[in-house]
PDB file of C-alpha atoms in Angstrom:
ATOM      1  CA  MET A 893       0.124   0.629   0.094  1.00 52.00           C
ATOM      2  CA  VAL A 894       1.564   3.959  -1.246  1.00 54.00           C
ATOM      3  CA  PHE A 895       1.002   6.326   1.245  1.00 55.00           C
ATOM      4  CA  LYS A 896       0.978   9.876  -0.261  1.00 65.00           C
ATOM      5  CA  ALA A 897       3.213  12.467   1.988  1.00 62.00           C
ATOM      6  CA  SER A 898       0.431  15.412   1.280  1.00 68.00           C
ATOM      7  CA  SER A 899      -1.918  12.514   2.314  1.00 79.00           C
ATOM      8  CA  MET A 900      -0.159  10.991   5.690  1.00 76.00           C
ATOM      9  CA  LYS A 901       0.068  15.036   6.544  1.00 78.00           C
ATOM     10  CA  SER A 902      -3.636  15.820   5.986  1.00 79.00           C
ATOM     11  CA  ASN A 903      -4.225  12.725   7.850  1.00 84.00           C
ATOM     12  CA  PHE A 904      -1.739  13.515  10.667  1.00 87.00           C
ATOM     13  CA  SER A 905      -3.486  16.767  10.961  1.00 86.00           C
ATOM     14  CA  SER A 906      -7.348  15.766  11.124  1.00 86.00           C
ATOM     15  CA  PHE A 907      -5.686  13.332  13.791  1.00 88.00           C
ATOM     16  CA  ALA A 908      -4.829  15.995  15.895  1.00 90.00           C
ATOM     17  CA  PHE A 909      -7.411  18.704  15.118  1.00 86.00           C
ATOM     18  CA  GLY A 910     -10.073  16.146  16.343  1.00 85.00           C
ATOM     19  CA  LEU A 911      -7.723  14.316  19.674  1.00 87.00           C
ATOM     20  CA  ILE A 912      -7.588  18.785  20.455  1.00 88.00           C
ATOM     21  CA  PHE A 913     -11.037  18.861  20.282  1.00 84.00           C
ATOM     22  CA  GLY A 914     -12.026  15.688  21.884  1.00 84.00           C
ATOM     23  CA  LEU A 915      -9.851  16.429  24.440  1.00 87.00           C
ATOM     24  CA  GLY A 916     -11.239  20.143  24.795  1.00 84.00           C
ATOM     25  CA  LEU A 917     -14.644  18.948  25.416  1.00 83.00           C
ATOM     26  CA  VAL A 918     -13.466  16.283  28.185  1.00 84.00           C
ATOM     27  CA  ILE A 919     -11.903  18.901  30.313  1.00 86.00           C
ATOM     28  CA  ALA A 920     -14.427  21.932  29.587  1.00 84.00           C
ATOM     29  CA  GLN A 921     -17.006  18.357  31.178  1.00 84.00           C
ATOM     30  CA  MET A 922     -19.098  19.011  27.718  1.00 82.00           C
ATOM     31  CA  THR A 923     -19.185  14.597  27.821  1.00 82.00           C
ATOM     32  CA  ASN A 924     -20.299  15.336  30.786  1.00 84.00           C
ATOM     33  CA  PRO A 925     -25.288  16.136  30.635  1.00 84.00           C
ATOM     34  CA  GLY A 926     -25.420  17.325  33.888  1.00 85.00           C
ATOM     35  CA  LYS A 927     -23.592  19.880  33.049  1.00 85.00           C
ATOM     36  CA  VAL A 928     -24.786  20.608  30.507  1.00 83.00           C
ATOM     37  CA  LYS A 929     -28.324  19.829  31.737  1.00 85.00           C
ATOM     38  CA  ALA A 930     -26.735  21.955  34.424  1.00 87.00           C
ATOM     39  CA  PHE A 931     -27.020  25.091  31.841  1.00 86.00           C
ATOM     40  CA  LEU A 932     -29.646  24.549  29.738  1.00 83.00           C
ATOM     41  CA  ASP A 933     -31.887  24.944  33.312  1.00 84.00           C
ATOM     42  CA  VAL A 934     -31.270  28.535  33.557  1.00 84.00           C
ATOM     43  CA  ALA A 935     -34.448  28.598  35.568  1.00 88.00           C
ATOM     44  CA  GLY A 936     -33.331  26.713  37.764  1.00 86.00           C
ATOM     45  CA  ALA A 937     -29.464  26.054  39.413  1.00 85.00           C
ATOM     46  CA  TRP A 938     -27.666  27.398  36.317  1.00 87.00           C
ATOM     47  CA  ASP A 939     -24.298  26.650  35.526  1.00 87.00           C
ATOM     48  CA  PRO A 940     -22.748  29.360  33.189  1.00 88.00           C
ATOM     49  CA  SER A 941     -18.858  27.813  32.990  1.00 87.00           C
ATOM     50  CA  LEU A 942     -19.820  25.998  29.105  1.00 84.00           C
ATOM     51  CA  ALA A 943     -21.311  29.837  28.306  1.00 87.00           C
ATOM     52  CA  LEU A 944     -16.774  30.425  28.697  1.00 87.00           C
ATOM     53  CA  VAL A 945     -16.076  27.570  26.329  1.00 84.00           C
ATOM     54  CA  MET A 946     -19.083  28.745  23.807  1.00 85.00           C
ATOM     55  CA  VAL A 947     -16.847  32.128  24.366  1.00 91.00           C
ATOM     56  CA  GLY A 948     -13.997  30.016  24.294  1.00 88.00           C
ATOM     57  CA  ALA A 949     -14.973  28.755  21.174  1.00 85.00           C
ATOM     58  CA  LEU A 950     -16.056  31.882  18.885  1.00 91.00           C
ATOM     59  CA  MET A 951     -13.192  33.507  20.070  1.00 93.00           C
ATOM     60  CA  THR A 952     -10.900  30.749  18.019  1.00 88.00           C
ATOM     61  CA  LEU A 953     -13.416  30.801  15.362  1.00 86.00           C
ATOM     62  CA  SER A 954     -13.013  34.282  15.415  1.00 90.00           C
ATOM     63  CA  ILE A 955      -9.305  35.143  14.479  1.00 91.00           C
ATOM     64  CA  LEU A 956      -8.897  31.924  12.553  1.00 84.00           C
ATOM     65  CA  GLN A 957     -11.581  33.521  10.154  1.00 84.00           C
ATOM     66  CA  TYR A 958      -9.391  36.876  10.048  1.00 84.00           C
ATOM     67  CA  LEU A 959      -6.285  34.745   9.458  1.00 83.00           C
ATOM     68  CA  ILE A 960      -7.337  32.036   6.500  1.00 80.00           C
ATOM     69  CA  ARG A 961     -10.162  34.456   4.888  1.00 76.00           C
ATOM     70  CA  LYS A 962      -9.620  35.263   1.402  1.00 65.00           C
ATOM     71  CA  PRO A 963      -9.684  38.668   0.253  1.00 68.00           C
ATOM     72  CA  PRO A 964     -12.637  39.768  -1.964  1.00 64.00           C
ATOM     73  CA  GLU A 965     -11.290  39.745  -4.887  1.00 64.00           C
ATOM     74  CA  GLN A 966      -9.966  35.759  -4.242  1.00 64.00           C
ATOM     75  CA  ILE A 967     -13.071  34.633  -3.423  1.00 61.00           C
ATOM     76  CA  GLN A 968     -14.827  32.994  -6.581  1.00 64.00           C
ATOM     77  CA  ASP A 969     -18.580  32.289  -6.903  1.00 61.00           C
ATOM     78  CA  SER A 970     -18.329  28.235  -6.061  1.00 60.00           C
ATOM     79  CA  ASP A 971     -16.328  29.541  -2.535  1.00 52.00           C
ATOM     80  CA  GLN A 972     -20.112  31.411  -2.649  1.00 55.00           C
ATOM     81  CA  GLN A 973     -21.949  28.311  -3.110  1.00 56.00           C
ATOM     82  CA  ALA A 974     -20.382  26.383  -0.971  1.00 57.00           C
ATOM     83  CA  CYS A 975     -21.227  27.905   1.998  1.00 58.00           C
ATOM     84  CA  VAL A 976     -25.183  29.170   0.619  1.00 58.00           C
ATOM     85  CA  SER A 977     -27.970  26.709   0.706  1.00 59.00           C
ATOM     86  CA  PRO A 978     -29.599  26.662  -2.645  1.00 62.00           C
ATOM     87  CA  LYS A 979     -32.607  28.718  -1.141  1.00 60.00           C
ATOM     88  CA  GLY A 980     -30.760  30.230   1.115  1.00 64.00           C
ATOM     89  CA  MET A 981     -34.322  30.859   3.486  1.00 75.00           C
ATOM     90  CA  ILE A 982     -35.609  29.702   6.639  1.00 81.00           C
ATOM     91  CA  ASP A 983     -38.088  26.399   5.165  1.00 80.00           C
ATOM     92  CA  ALA A 984     -39.604  24.053   7.817  1.00 84.00           C
ATOM     93  CA  LYS A 985     -36.779  20.662   7.628  1.00 81.00           C
ATOM     94  CA  LEU A 986     -34.953  23.549   8.854  1.00 82.00           C
ATOM     95  CA  ILE A 987     -36.314  24.876  12.067  1.00 88.00           C
ATOM     96  CA  THR A 988     -37.564  20.988  11.682  1.00 87.00           C
ATOM     97  CA  GLY A 989     -33.844  19.919  12.252  1.00 83.00           C
ATOM     98  CA  SER A 990     -33.101  23.007  14.564  1.00 86.00           C
ATOM     99  CA  ALA A 991     -36.025  21.920  17.111  1.00 90.00           C
ATOM    100  CA  ILE A 992     -35.155  17.400  17.122  1.00 85.00           C
ATOM    101  CA  PHE A 993     -31.376  18.688  18.381  1.00 83.00           C
ATOM    102  CA  GLY A 994     -32.816  21.261  20.194  1.00 84.00           C
ATOM    103  CA  ILE A 995     -34.886  19.045  22.386  1.00 85.00           C
ATOM    104  CA  GLY A 996     -32.569  16.013  21.807  1.00 81.00           C
ATOM    105  CA  TRP A 997     -30.199  18.175  23.402  1.00 80.00           C
ATOM    106  CA  GLY A 998     -32.746  19.378  26.363  1.00 81.00           C
ATOM    107  CA  LEU A 999     -33.572  15.600  27.052  1.00 82.00           C
ATOM    108  CA  ALA A1000     -29.694  13.446  26.426  1.00 82.00           C
ATOM    109  CA  GLY A1001     -27.465  16.729  27.520  1.00 83.00           C
ATOM    110  CA  PHE A1002     -25.775  15.309  24.525  1.00 82.00           C
ATOM    111  CA  CYS A1003     -24.769  17.227  21.694  1.00 81.00           C
ATOM    112  CA  PRO A1004     -23.114  14.869  18.149  1.00 84.00           C
ATOM    113  CA  GLY A1005     -19.408  16.360  19.016  1.00 82.00           C
ATOM    114  CA  PRO A1006     -19.074  14.979  23.059  1.00 84.00           C
ATOM    115  CA  ALA A1007     -21.719  12.754  22.123  1.00 84.00           C
ATOM    116  CA  ILE A1008     -18.921  10.525  20.001  1.00 85.00           C
ATOM    117  CA  VAL A1009     -16.603  11.161  22.660  1.00 84.00           C
ATOM    118  CA  GLY A1010     -18.219  10.085  25.715  1.00 83.00           C
ATOM    119  CA  LEU A1011     -18.040   6.743  23.314  1.00 86.00           C
ATOM    120  CA  THR A1012     -15.008   6.498  24.093  1.00 83.00           C
ATOM    121  CA  SER A1013     -15.147   6.305  27.818  1.00 80.00           C
ATOM    122  CA  GLY A1014     -17.870   4.040  27.701  1.00 81.00           C
ATOM    123  CA  LEU A1015     -20.812   5.745  29.069  1.00 80.00           C
ATOM    124  CA  ALA A1016     -24.421   4.700  28.569  1.00 84.00           C
ATOM    125  CA  GLY A1017     -25.836   7.628  27.096  1.00 83.00           C
ATOM    126  CA  SER A1018     -23.511   8.217  25.143  1.00 85.00           C
ATOM    127  CA  TYR A1019     -24.342   4.811  23.164  1.00 89.00           C
ATOM    128  CA  VAL A1020     -27.919   5.254  23.463  1.00 88.00           C
ATOM    129  CA  PHE A1021     -27.506   8.882  21.803  1.00 87.00           C
ATOM    130  CA  SER A1022     -24.980   8.204  18.848  1.00 88.00           C
ATOM    131  CA  GLY A1023     -27.766   5.233  18.025  1.00 90.00           C
ATOM    132  CA  GLY A1024     -30.508   7.683  17.923  1.00 87.00           C
ATOM    133  CA  MET A1025     -28.113   9.530  15.613  1.00 86.00           C
ATOM    134  CA  ILE A1026     -27.231   7.165  13.559  1.00 90.00           C
ATOM    135  CA  ILE A1027     -31.395   6.027  12.987  1.00 91.00           C
ATOM    136  CA  GLY A1028     -31.962   9.643  12.333  1.00 85.00           C
ATOM    137  CA  PHE A1029     -29.578   9.742   9.846  1.00 86.00           C
ATOM    138  CA  PHE A1030     -30.462   6.872   7.761  1.00 90.00           C
ATOM    139  CA  LEU A1031     -33.943   8.071   8.921  1.00 88.00           C
ATOM    140  CA  PHE A1032     -33.616  11.034   6.877  1.00 83.00           C
ATOM    141  CA  ASN A1033     -31.915  10.104   3.936  1.00 85.00           C
ATOM    142  CA  TRP A1034     -34.898   7.859   3.593  1.00 88.00           C
ATOM    143  CA  LEU A1035     -36.900  10.076   4.441  1.00 83.00           C
ATOM    144  CA  HIS A1036     -35.566  12.832   1.839  1.00 79.00           C
ATOM    145  CA  SER A1037     -34.643  10.790  -0.490  1.00 77.00           C
ATOM    146  CA  GLU A1038     -35.668  11.253  -4.179  1.00 70.00           C
ATOM    147  CA  ARG A1039     -38.054   8.246  -5.319  1.00 60.00           C
TER     148      ARG A1039
END
């Protein structure tokens, strides 16, 4: 089997950044459903500490976007089309998907990234959530496939 050097570098950097992301989720306790539910309980025993995680993520994103953003004269139509939905509007699928995501996050205390990281720690809730998420992927594809 022959590996290209650029492919190996790309795979290694993807692995390294994924590992850093996963460690960040564990350190921030986003893989702890109790911590997430306490953050979502704004009317009760609210724990605002995950807001700091989100602020840190937004700061990192803002800095990286500034550093990698292309000057306007280098942006091509294909670049913009890759980032914008074809309809460019809010539709029923977007609202339904957002509602299902929010309800699932609130009930389970997991969102997809931390649930997948939780699989490595043997959390039973991660297995149930991830299984439901995979079933949801297949169900979506089945419901929205062109027949």
